[in-house]
């Protein structure tokens, strides 16, 4: 899976689907799983703190899921799921195991969510880990402006770039992008894409609510920030069917098994 910081196969988890997504909505429901291949952003014009924050991003192809071990908490409409991912055991359930509740205790909705999380990515060559990926920079299109600053962070606003296709452009023009950078030099803090109001990117598509947030943290000994929280909510209708897609996942007990050595940061 490709996205800003690809946590091995779980980004496709949609924990509360109320309808089958219409194919024309693929650009929306997959915003956080298909950002690769976009035009290069004009980083030369970025504010220095933002450019510096992205300088440590890891090339998409270099971040392999077998280099990671972590605990993931997924929040579903029927309650939380606790899962463990171990990149050294990809031959068993694609590296995933259920911590709680037990398999016998899962509701139908939880069982569906778990099946989606552990199912193999459609493009195995693109399945990656938790690092902030270079693809993230490609989201930032147009002018970057300082929105707010505190003692700890700088927040910039931008117009998202999702691609050249008509649907991509229609969606992007209705979204506001925000990116926050920590002032202590530890890199990117978060990326957010949201719609301030209802919009129609297509005649038969209505988006009532759109909010995507990715939060990152720098861990000692690692070259780039890692994803610690992912949340997404899309509400509306497509082809006259209701759409309600919710994703909420947090990551803890993160351990990197790659070339830099086994570095862990337990919460």
PDB file of C-alpha atoms in Angstrom:
ATOM      1  CA  UNK A   1       0.000   0.000   0.000  1.00  0.00           C
ATOM      2  CA  UNK A   2       1.238   3.363  -0.739  1.00  0.00           C
ATOM      3  CA  UNK A   3       0.494   6.384   1.214  1.00  0.00           C
ATOM      4  CA  UNK A   4       2.159   8.941   3.256  1.00  0.00           C
ATOM      5  CA  UNK A   5       3.521   6.429   5.736  1.00  0.00           C
ATOM      6  CA  UNK A   6       2.307   3.028   4.791  1.00  0.00           C
ATOM      7  CA  UNK A   7       1.598   0.770   7.768  1.00  0.00           C
ATOM      8  CA  UNK A   8       1.691  -2.685   6.248  1.00  0.00           C
ATOM      9  CA  UNK A   9      -1.662  -3.546   4.701  1.00  0.00           C
ATOM     10  CA  UNK A  10      -3.995  -2.028   7.293  1.00  0.00           C
ATOM     11  CA  UNK A  11      -4.763   1.254   5.540  1.00  0.00           C
ATOM     12  CA  UNK A  12      -7.562  -0.313   3.632  1.00  0.00           C
ATOM     13  CA  UNK A  13      -9.448  -0.964   6.862  1.00  0.00           C
ATOM     14  CA  UNK A  14     -12.877   0.659   6.695  1.00  0.00           C
ATOM     15  CA  UNK A  15     -14.404   0.031  10.063  1.00  0.00           C
ATOM     16  CA  UNK A  16     -17.967   1.192   9.509  1.00  0.00           C
ATOM     17  CA  UNK A  17     -19.100   0.757   5.919  1.00  0.00           C
ATOM     18  CA  UNK A  18     -22.825   1.411   5.421  1.00  0.00           C
ATOM     19  CA  UNK A  19     -22.798   0.875   1.667  1.00  0.00           C
ATOM     20  CA  UNK A  20     -20.661  -0.519  -1.084  1.00  0.00           C
ATOM     21  CA  UNK A  21     -18.541   2.386  -2.403  1.00  0.00           C
ATOM     22  CA  UNK A  22     -19.328   3.379  -5.978  1.00  0.00           C
ATOM     23  CA  UNK A  23     -16.332   2.956  -8.296  1.00  0.00           C
ATOM     24  CA  UNK A  24     -16.318   6.678  -9.076  1.00  0.00           C
ATOM     25  CA  UNK A  25     -15.520   7.345  -5.437  1.00  0.00           C
ATOM     26  CA  UNK A  26     -12.255   5.422  -5.535  1.00  0.00           C
ATOM     27  CA  UNK A  27     -10.262   8.636  -5.495  1.00  0.00           C
ATOM     28  CA  UNK A  28     -11.954   9.584  -2.221  1.00  0.00           C
ATOM     29  CA  UNK A  29     -11.984   6.361  -0.249  1.00  0.00           C
ATOM     30  CA  UNK A  30      -8.408   5.620  -1.313  1.00  0.00           C
ATOM     31  CA  UNK A  31      -6.919   9.052  -0.688  1.00  0.00           C
ATOM     32  CA  UNK A  32      -4.771   7.593   2.086  1.00  0.00           C
ATOM     33  CA  UNK A  33      -3.768   4.521   0.091  1.00  0.00           C
ATOM     34  CA  UNK A  34      -2.831   5.761  -3.375  1.00  0.00           C
ATOM     35  CA  UNK A  35      -0.853   8.980  -3.241  1.00  0.00           C
ATOM     36  CA  UNK A  36       2.091   7.667  -5.243  1.00  0.00           C
ATOM     37  CA  UNK A  37       2.867   8.664  -8.828  1.00  0.00           C
ATOM     38  CA  UNK A  38       1.832  12.312  -8.514  1.00  0.00           C
ATOM     39  CA  UNK A  39       3.693  15.255  -9.970  1.00  0.00           C
ATOM     40  CA  UNK A  40       6.635  16.447  -7.905  1.00  0.00           C
ATOM     41  CA  UNK A  41       5.826  19.280  -5.537  1.00  0.00           C
ATOM     42  CA  UNK A  42       7.608  22.623  -5.864  1.00  0.00           C
ATOM     43  CA  UNK A  43       9.596  22.191  -2.685  1.00  0.00           C
ATOM     44  CA  UNK A  44      12.041  24.956  -3.583  1.00  0.00           C
ATOM     45  CA  UNK A  45       9.306  27.463  -2.761  1.00  0.00           C
ATOM     46  CA  UNK A  46       8.415  25.920   0.587  1.00  0.00           C
ATOM     47  CA  UNK A  47       9.198  27.586   3.906  1.00  0.00           C
ATOM     48  CA  UNK A  48      12.498  26.261   5.245  1.00  0.00           C
ATOM     49  CA  UNK A  49      11.010  24.439   8.294  1.00  0.00           C
ATOM     50  CA  UNK A  50       8.609  22.514   6.058  1.00  0.00           C
ATOM     51  CA  UNK A  51      11.279  21.543   3.541  1.00  0.00           C
ATOM     52  CA  UNK A  52      13.543  20.409   6.372  1.00  0.00           C
ATOM     53  CA  UNK A  53      10.772  18.299   7.905  1.00  0.00           C
ATOM     54  CA  UNK A  54      10.268  16.388   4.661  1.00  0.00           C
ATOM     55  CA  UNK A  55      13.988  16.002   3.977  1.00  0.00           C
ATOM     56  CA  UNK A  56      14.107  12.939   6.238  1.00  0.00           C
ATOM     57  CA  UNK A  57      11.249  11.145   4.454  1.00  0.00           C
ATOM     58  CA  UNK A  58      12.049   7.617   3.295  1.00  0.00           C
ATOM     59  CA  UNK A  59      11.760   6.537  -0.339  1.00  0.00           C
ATOM     60  CA  UNK A  60       8.539   4.586  -0.758  1.00  0.00           C
ATOM     61  CA  UNK A  61      10.214   1.486  -2.169  1.00  0.00           C
ATOM     62  CA  UNK A  62      12.785   1.379   0.641  1.00  0.00           C
ATOM     63  CA  UNK A  63      10.310   1.041   3.519  1.00  0.00           C
ATOM     64  CA  UNK A  64       9.531  -2.658   3.714  1.00  0.00           C
ATOM     65  CA  UNK A  65       6.869  -4.095   5.972  1.00  0.00           C
ATOM     66  CA  UNK A  66       9.120  -6.976   7.046  1.00  0.00           C
ATOM     67  CA  UNK A  67      11.180  -4.404   8.961  1.00  0.00           C
ATOM     68  CA  UNK A  68       8.410  -3.581  11.441  1.00  0.00           C
ATOM     69  CA  UNK A  69       6.795  -4.911  14.580  1.00  0.00           C
ATOM     70  CA  UNK A  70       4.068  -2.984  16.432  1.00  0.00           C
ATOM     71  CA  UNK A  71       0.763  -3.055  18.280  1.00  0.00           C
ATOM     72  CA  UNK A  72      -2.239  -1.557  16.462  1.00  0.00           C
ATOM     73  CA  UNK A  73      -5.514  -0.493  18.042  1.00  0.00           C
ATOM     74  CA  UNK A  74      -8.382  -0.250  15.563  1.00  0.00           C
ATOM     75  CA  UNK A  75     -11.602   1.387  16.690  1.00  0.00           C
ATOM     76  CA  UNK A  76     -14.782  -0.052  15.172  1.00  0.00           C
ATOM     77  CA  UNK A  77     -18.460   0.742  15.627  1.00  0.00           C
ATOM     78  CA  UNK A  78     -18.674  -2.305  17.927  1.00  0.00           C
ATOM     79  CA  UNK A  79     -15.626  -1.463  19.982  1.00  0.00           C
ATOM     80  CA  UNK A  80     -11.842  -1.658  19.723  1.00  0.00           C
ATOM     81  CA  UNK A  81      -9.644  -4.343  18.224  1.00  0.00           C
ATOM     82  CA  UNK A  82      -6.102  -4.836  19.481  1.00  0.00           C
ATOM     83  CA  UNK A  83      -3.779  -6.420  16.933  1.00  0.00           C
ATOM     84  CA  UNK A  84      -0.095  -7.149  16.676  1.00  0.00           C
ATOM     85  CA  UNK A  85       1.947  -6.970  13.488  1.00  0.00           C
ATOM     86  CA  UNK A  86       5.246  -8.833  13.159  1.00  0.00           C
ATOM     87  CA  UNK A  87       7.137  -8.383   9.918  1.00  0.00           C
ATOM     88  CA  UNK A  88       9.243 -11.455  10.634  1.00  0.00           C
ATOM     89  CA  UNK A  89       6.173 -13.696  10.324  1.00  0.00           C
ATOM     90  CA  UNK A  90       4.494 -12.549   7.104  1.00  0.00           C
ATOM     91  CA  UNK A  91       3.698 -16.160   6.246  1.00  0.00           C
ATOM     92  CA  UNK A  92       1.080 -16.303   9.015  1.00  0.00           C
ATOM     93  CA  UNK A  93      -2.015 -14.104   8.534  1.00  0.00           C
ATOM     94  CA  UNK A  94       0.151 -11.676   6.542  1.00  0.00           C
ATOM     95  CA  UNK A  95       2.020 -10.836   9.747  1.00  0.00           C
ATOM     96  CA  UNK A  96      -1.060  -9.984  11.823  1.00  0.00           C
ATOM     97  CA  UNK A  97      -2.450 -11.599  14.970  1.00  0.00           C
ATOM     98  CA  UNK A  98      -5.457 -10.708  17.095  1.00  0.00           C
ATOM     99  CA  UNK A  99      -4.687  -9.708  20.692  1.00  0.00           C
ATOM    100  CA  UNK A 100      -8.194  -8.862  21.893  1.00  0.00           C
ATOM    101  CA  UNK A 101     -10.999  -9.668  21.948  1.00  0.00           C
ATOM    102  CA  UNK A 102     -10.790 -13.361  21.135  1.00  0.00           C
ATOM    103  CA  UNK A 103     -11.879 -14.571  17.703  1.00  0.00           C
ATOM    104  CA  UNK A 104     -14.964 -16.127  19.297  1.00  0.00           C
ATOM    105  CA  UNK A 105     -15.827 -12.787  20.877  1.00  0.00           C
ATOM    106  CA  UNK A 106     -15.789 -10.736  17.667  1.00  0.00           C
ATOM    107  CA  UNK A 107     -19.003  -9.195  16.391  1.00  0.00           C
ATOM    108  CA  UNK A 108     -19.834  -9.395  12.684  1.00  0.00           C
ATOM    109  CA  UNK A 109     -18.572  -5.840  12.141  1.00  0.00           C
ATOM    110  CA  UNK A 110     -15.344  -6.531  14.030  1.00  0.00           C
ATOM    111  CA  UNK A 111     -14.795  -9.753  12.110  1.00  0.00           C
ATOM    112  CA  UNK A 112     -15.180  -7.867   8.823  1.00  0.00           C
ATOM    113  CA  UNK A 113     -12.771  -5.163   9.957  1.00  0.00           C
ATOM    114  CA  UNK A 114     -10.216  -7.749  11.056  1.00  0.00           C
ATOM    115  CA  UNK A 115     -10.480  -9.616   7.751  1.00  0.00           C
ATOM    116  CA  UNK A 116      -9.855  -6.394   5.829  1.00  0.00           C
ATOM    117  CA  UNK A 117      -6.866  -5.481   7.962  1.00  0.00           C
ATOM    118  CA  UNK A 118      -5.085  -8.819   7.576  1.00  0.00           C
ATOM    119  CA  UNK A 119      -5.925  -9.375   3.894  1.00  0.00           C
ATOM    120  CA  UNK A 120      -2.962  -9.016   1.519  1.00  0.00           C
ATOM    121  CA  UNK A 121      -2.496  -5.762  -0.337  1.00  0.00           C
ATOM    122  CA  UNK A 122      -3.547  -5.860  -3.991  1.00  0.00           C
ATOM    123  CA  UNK A 123      -0.016  -4.742  -4.876  1.00  0.00           C
ATOM    124  CA  UNK A 124       2.357  -6.709  -2.680  1.00  0.00           C
ATOM    125  CA  UNK A 125       5.385  -4.935  -4.137  1.00  0.00           C
ATOM    126  CA  UNK A 126       4.034  -1.667  -2.760  1.00  0.00           C
ATOM    127  CA  UNK A 127       3.269  -2.821   0.773  1.00  0.00           C
ATOM    128  CA  UNK A 128       5.382  -0.849   3.188  1.00  0.00           C
ATOM    129  CA  UNK A 129       5.950   0.202   6.745  1.00  0.00           C
ATOM    130  CA  UNK A 130       5.371   3.110   9.089  1.00  0.00           C
ATOM    131  CA  UNK A 131       7.963   5.657   7.955  1.00  0.00           C
ATOM    132  CA  UNK A 132       6.936   9.033   6.596  1.00  0.00           C
ATOM    133  CA  UNK A 133       7.302   8.398   2.860  1.00  0.00           C
ATOM    134  CA  UNK A 134       8.521  10.738   0.151  1.00  0.00           C
ATOM    135  CA  UNK A 135       5.091  10.407  -1.486  1.00  0.00           C
ATOM    136  CA  UNK A 136       3.696  12.687   1.209  1.00  0.00           C
ATOM    137  CA  UNK A 137       5.355  15.742  -0.313  1.00  0.00           C
ATOM    138  CA  UNK A 138       3.412  15.187  -3.517  1.00  0.00           C
ATOM    139  CA  UNK A 139       0.168  16.041  -1.721  1.00  0.00           C
ATOM    140  CA  UNK A 140       1.229  19.631  -1.199  1.00  0.00           C
ATOM    141  CA  UNK A 141       0.240  21.696  -4.212  1.00  0.00           C
ATOM    142  CA  UNK A 142      -0.107  25.406  -4.797  1.00  0.00           C
ATOM    143  CA  UNK A 143       0.961  28.093  -2.388  1.00  0.00           C
ATOM    144  CA  UNK A 144       2.028  27.113   1.120  1.00  0.00           C
ATOM    145  CA  UNK A 145       1.091  29.692   3.756  1.00  0.00           C
ATOM    146  CA  UNK A 146       1.715  29.894   7.492  1.00  0.00           C
ATOM    147  CA  UNK A 147      -1.592  29.357   9.278  1.00  0.00           C
ATOM    148  CA  UNK A 148      -0.586  29.318  12.941  1.00  0.00           C
ATOM    149  CA  UNK A 149       2.434  29.067  15.193  1.00  0.00           C
ATOM    150  CA  UNK A 150       2.915  28.091  18.803  1.00  0.00           C
ATOM    151  CA  UNK A 151       5.931  27.538  21.011  1.00  0.00           C
ATOM    152  CA  UNK A 152       6.088  23.939  19.818  1.00  0.00           C
ATOM    153  CA  UNK A 153       4.822  23.841  16.222  1.00  0.00           C
ATOM    154  CA  UNK A 154       4.340  25.669  12.933  1.00  0.00           C
ATOM    155  CA  UNK A 155       1.174  24.896  10.956  1.00  0.00           C
ATOM    156  CA  UNK A 156       0.919  25.598   7.239  1.00  0.00           C
ATOM    157  CA  UNK A 157      -2.081  25.469   4.928  1.00  0.00           C
ATOM    158  CA  UNK A 158      -2.030  24.348   1.307  1.00  0.00           C
ATOM    159  CA  UNK A 159      -4.246  23.255  -1.574  1.00  0.00           C
ATOM    160  CA  UNK A 160      -3.951  19.473  -1.914  1.00  0.00           C
ATOM    161  CA  UNK A 161      -2.807  17.973  -5.196  1.00  0.00           C
ATOM    162  CA  UNK A 162      -4.390  14.568  -5.816  1.00  0.00           C
ATOM    163  CA  UNK A 163      -3.619  14.086  -9.498  1.00  0.00           C
ATOM    164  CA  UNK A 164      -4.556  15.373 -12.960  1.00  0.00           C
ATOM    165  CA  UNK A 165      -7.773  13.429 -13.498  1.00  0.00           C
ATOM    166  CA  UNK A 166     -11.112  15.247 -13.483  1.00  0.00           C
ATOM    167  CA  UNK A 167     -12.310  13.589 -10.278  1.00  0.00           C
ATOM    168  CA  UNK A 168      -8.980  14.269  -8.560  1.00  0.00           C
ATOM    169  CA  UNK A 169      -9.213  17.961  -9.405  1.00  0.00           C
ATOM    170  CA  UNK A 170     -12.879  18.174  -8.386  1.00  0.00           C
ATOM    171  CA  UNK A 171     -12.128  16.681  -4.988  1.00  0.00           C
ATOM    172  CA  UNK A 172      -8.961  18.667  -4.351  1.00  0.00           C
ATOM    173  CA  UNK A 173     -10.543  22.048  -5.025  1.00  0.00           C
ATOM    174  CA  UNK A 174     -12.954  21.415  -2.149  1.00  0.00           C
ATOM    175  CA  UNK A 175     -10.357  20.307   0.393  1.00  0.00           C
ATOM    176  CA  UNK A 176      -8.061  22.274   2.659  1.00  0.00           C
ATOM    177  CA  UNK A 177      -4.683  20.834   3.527  1.00  0.00           C
ATOM    178  CA  UNK A 178      -2.806  21.479   6.755  1.00  0.00           C
ATOM    179  CA  UNK A 179       0.646  20.284   7.749  1.00  0.00           C
ATOM    180  CA  UNK A 180       2.272  20.823  11.148  1.00  0.00           C
ATOM    181  CA  UNK A 181       6.008  20.793  11.834  1.00  0.00           C
ATOM    182  CA  UNK A 182       7.584  20.557  15.272  1.00  0.00           C
ATOM    183  CA  UNK A 183       9.870  23.439  16.177  1.00  0.00           C
ATOM    184  CA  UNK A 184      12.304  21.267  18.111  1.00  0.00           C
ATOM    185  CA  UNK A 185      13.667  19.788  14.901  1.00  0.00           C
ATOM    186  CA  UNK A 186      12.011  16.378  15.331  1.00  0.00           C
ATOM    187  CA  UNK A 187      10.187  16.740  12.038  1.00  0.00           C
ATOM    188  CA  UNK A 188       6.636  16.398  10.809  1.00  0.00           C
ATOM    189  CA  UNK A 189       3.864  16.306  13.410  1.00  0.00           C
ATOM    190  CA  UNK A 190       0.732  15.825  11.303  1.00  0.00           C
ATOM    191  CA  UNK A 191      -0.975  16.092   7.940  1.00  0.00           C
ATOM    192  CA  UNK A 192      -4.660  16.846   7.615  1.00  0.00           C
ATOM    193  CA  UNK A 193      -7.015  17.028   4.626  1.00  0.00           C
ATOM    194  CA  UNK A 194     -10.546  18.183   5.305  1.00  0.00           C
ATOM    195  CA  UNK A 195     -13.591  19.654   3.606  1.00  0.00           C
ATOM    196  CA  UNK A 196     -14.913  22.802   5.316  1.00  0.00           C
ATOM    197  CA  UNK A 197     -18.363  22.264   3.814  1.00  0.00           C
ATOM    198  CA  UNK A 198     -20.476  19.843   1.791  1.00  0.00           C
ATOM    199  CA  UNK A 199     -19.541  19.462  -1.877  1.00  0.00           C
ATOM    200  CA  UNK A 200     -20.332  17.503  -5.034  1.00  0.00           C
ATOM    201  CA  UNK A 201     -17.307  16.296  -7.018  1.00  0.00           C
ATOM    202  CA  UNK A 202     -19.651  14.507  -9.421  1.00  0.00           C
ATOM    203  CA  UNK A 203     -23.308  14.714 -10.412  1.00  0.00           C
ATOM    204  CA  UNK A 204     -24.227  11.598  -8.414  1.00  0.00           C
ATOM    205  CA  UNK A 205     -21.706  12.019  -5.598  1.00  0.00           C
ATOM    206  CA  UNK A 206     -22.253  14.178  -2.518  1.00  0.00           C
ATOM    207  CA  UNK A 207     -19.686  14.499   0.254  1.00  0.00           C
ATOM    208  CA  UNK A 208     -21.173  15.789   3.501  1.00  0.00           C
ATOM    209  CA  UNK A 209     -18.047  15.352   5.611  1.00  0.00           C
ATOM    210  CA  UNK A 210     -14.431  14.558   4.809  1.00  0.00           C
ATOM    211  CA  UNK A 211     -11.608  14.531   7.342  1.00  0.00           C
ATOM    212  CA  UNK A 212      -8.292  12.690   7.168  1.00  0.00           C
ATOM    213  CA  UNK A 213      -5.598  13.065   9.839  1.00  0.00           C
ATOM    214  CA  UNK A 214      -2.192  11.389  10.044  1.00  0.00           C
ATOM    215  CA  UNK A 215       0.007  11.977  13.082  1.00  0.00           C
ATOM    216  CA  UNK A 216       3.734  11.242  13.183  1.00  0.00           C
ATOM    217  CA  UNK A 217       6.402  10.932  15.861  1.00  0.00           C
ATOM    218  CA  UNK A 218      10.187  10.804  15.736  1.00  0.00           C
ATOM    219  CA  UNK A 219      11.561   7.781  17.580  1.00  0.00           C
ATOM    220  CA  UNK A 220      15.114   7.661  18.903  1.00  0.00           C
ATOM    221  CA  UNK A 221      17.513   6.017  16.494  1.00  0.00           C
ATOM    222  CA  UNK A 222      15.243   6.132  13.432  1.00  0.00           C
ATOM    223  CA  UNK A 223      15.930   8.241  10.356  1.00  0.00           C
ATOM    224  CA  UNK A 224      12.380   9.483   9.761  1.00  0.00           C
ATOM    225  CA  UNK A 225       9.162  10.096  11.705  1.00  0.00           C
ATOM    226  CA  UNK A 226       6.786   7.138  11.982  1.00  0.00           C
ATOM    227  CA  UNK A 227       3.015   7.041  11.792  1.00  0.00           C
ATOM    228  CA  UNK A 228       1.410   6.834  15.246  1.00  0.00           C
ATOM    229  CA  UNK A 229      -2.242   7.606  14.460  1.00  0.00           C
ATOM    230  CA  UNK A 230      -4.499   7.509  11.414  1.00  0.00           C
ATOM    231  CA  UNK A 231      -8.095   8.681  11.384  1.00  0.00           C
ATOM    232  CA  UNK A 232     -10.440   9.175   8.484  1.00  0.00           C
ATOM    233  CA  UNK A 233     -14.130   9.896   8.113  1.00  0.00           C
ATOM    234  CA  UNK A 234     -16.113  10.242   4.901  1.00  0.00           C
ATOM    235  CA  UNK A 235     -19.873  10.793   4.939  1.00  0.00           C
ATOM    236  CA  UNK A 236     -22.203  11.416   2.018  1.00  0.00           C
ATOM    237  CA  UNK A 237     -23.786   9.489  -0.819  1.00  0.00           C
ATOM    238  CA  UNK A 238     -22.678   7.915  -4.074  1.00  0.00           C
ATOM    239  CA  UNK A 239     -24.930   6.647  -6.844  1.00  0.00           C
ATOM    240  CA  UNK A 240     -27.886   7.262  -4.488  1.00  0.00           C
ATOM    241  CA  UNK A 241     -26.475   5.069  -1.732  1.00  0.00           C
ATOM    242  CA  UNK A 242     -25.402   6.356   1.663  1.00  0.00           C
ATOM    243  CA  UNK A 243     -21.692   6.409   2.347  1.00  0.00           C
ATOM    244  CA  UNK A 244     -20.271   6.328   5.871  1.00  0.00           C
ATOM    245  CA  UNK A 245     -16.616   5.283   6.073  1.00  0.00           C
ATOM    246  CA  UNK A 246     -14.705   5.540   9.346  1.00  0.00           C
ATOM    247  CA  UNK A 247     -11.121   4.538  10.098  1.00  0.00           C
ATOM    248  CA  UNK A 248      -9.331   5.038  13.419  1.00  0.00           C
ATOM    249  CA  UNK A 249      -6.029   3.330  14.185  1.00  0.00           C
ATOM    250  CA  UNK A 250      -3.211   4.033  16.610  1.00  0.00           C
ATOM    251  CA  UNK A 251       0.209   2.394  16.761  1.00  0.00           C
ATOM    252  CA  UNK A 252       2.314   1.670  19.836  1.00  0.00           C
ATOM    253  CA  UNK A 253       5.181  -0.592  20.943  1.00  0.00           C
ATOM    254  CA  UNK A 254       6.804   0.240  17.615  1.00  0.00           C
ATOM    255  CA  UNK A 255       9.990  -1.695  16.871  1.00  0.00           C
ATOM    256  CA  UNK A 256      12.083  -1.256  13.733  1.00  0.00           C
ATOM    257  CA  UNK A 257      13.908  -4.390  12.579  1.00  0.00           C
ATOM    258  CA  UNK A 258      15.796  -2.885   9.661  1.00  0.00           C
ATOM    259  CA  UNK A 259      19.410  -2.008   8.965  1.00  0.00           C
ATOM    260  CA  UNK A 260      19.679   0.680  11.634  1.00  0.00           C
ATOM    261  CA  UNK A 261      19.323  -1.988  14.320  1.00  0.00           C
ATOM    262  CA  UNK A 262      16.469  -2.947  16.553  1.00  0.00           C
ATOM    263  CA  UNK A 263      15.254   0.336  17.938  1.00  0.00           C
ATOM    264  CA  UNK A 264      12.036   0.389  19.935  1.00  0.00           C
ATOM    265  CA  UNK A 265       9.920   2.992  21.671  1.00  0.00           C
ATOM    266  CA  UNK A 266       7.298   1.627  23.998  1.00  0.00           C
ATOM    267  CA  UNK A 267       4.516   3.918  25.191  1.00  0.00           C
TER     268      UNK A 267
END
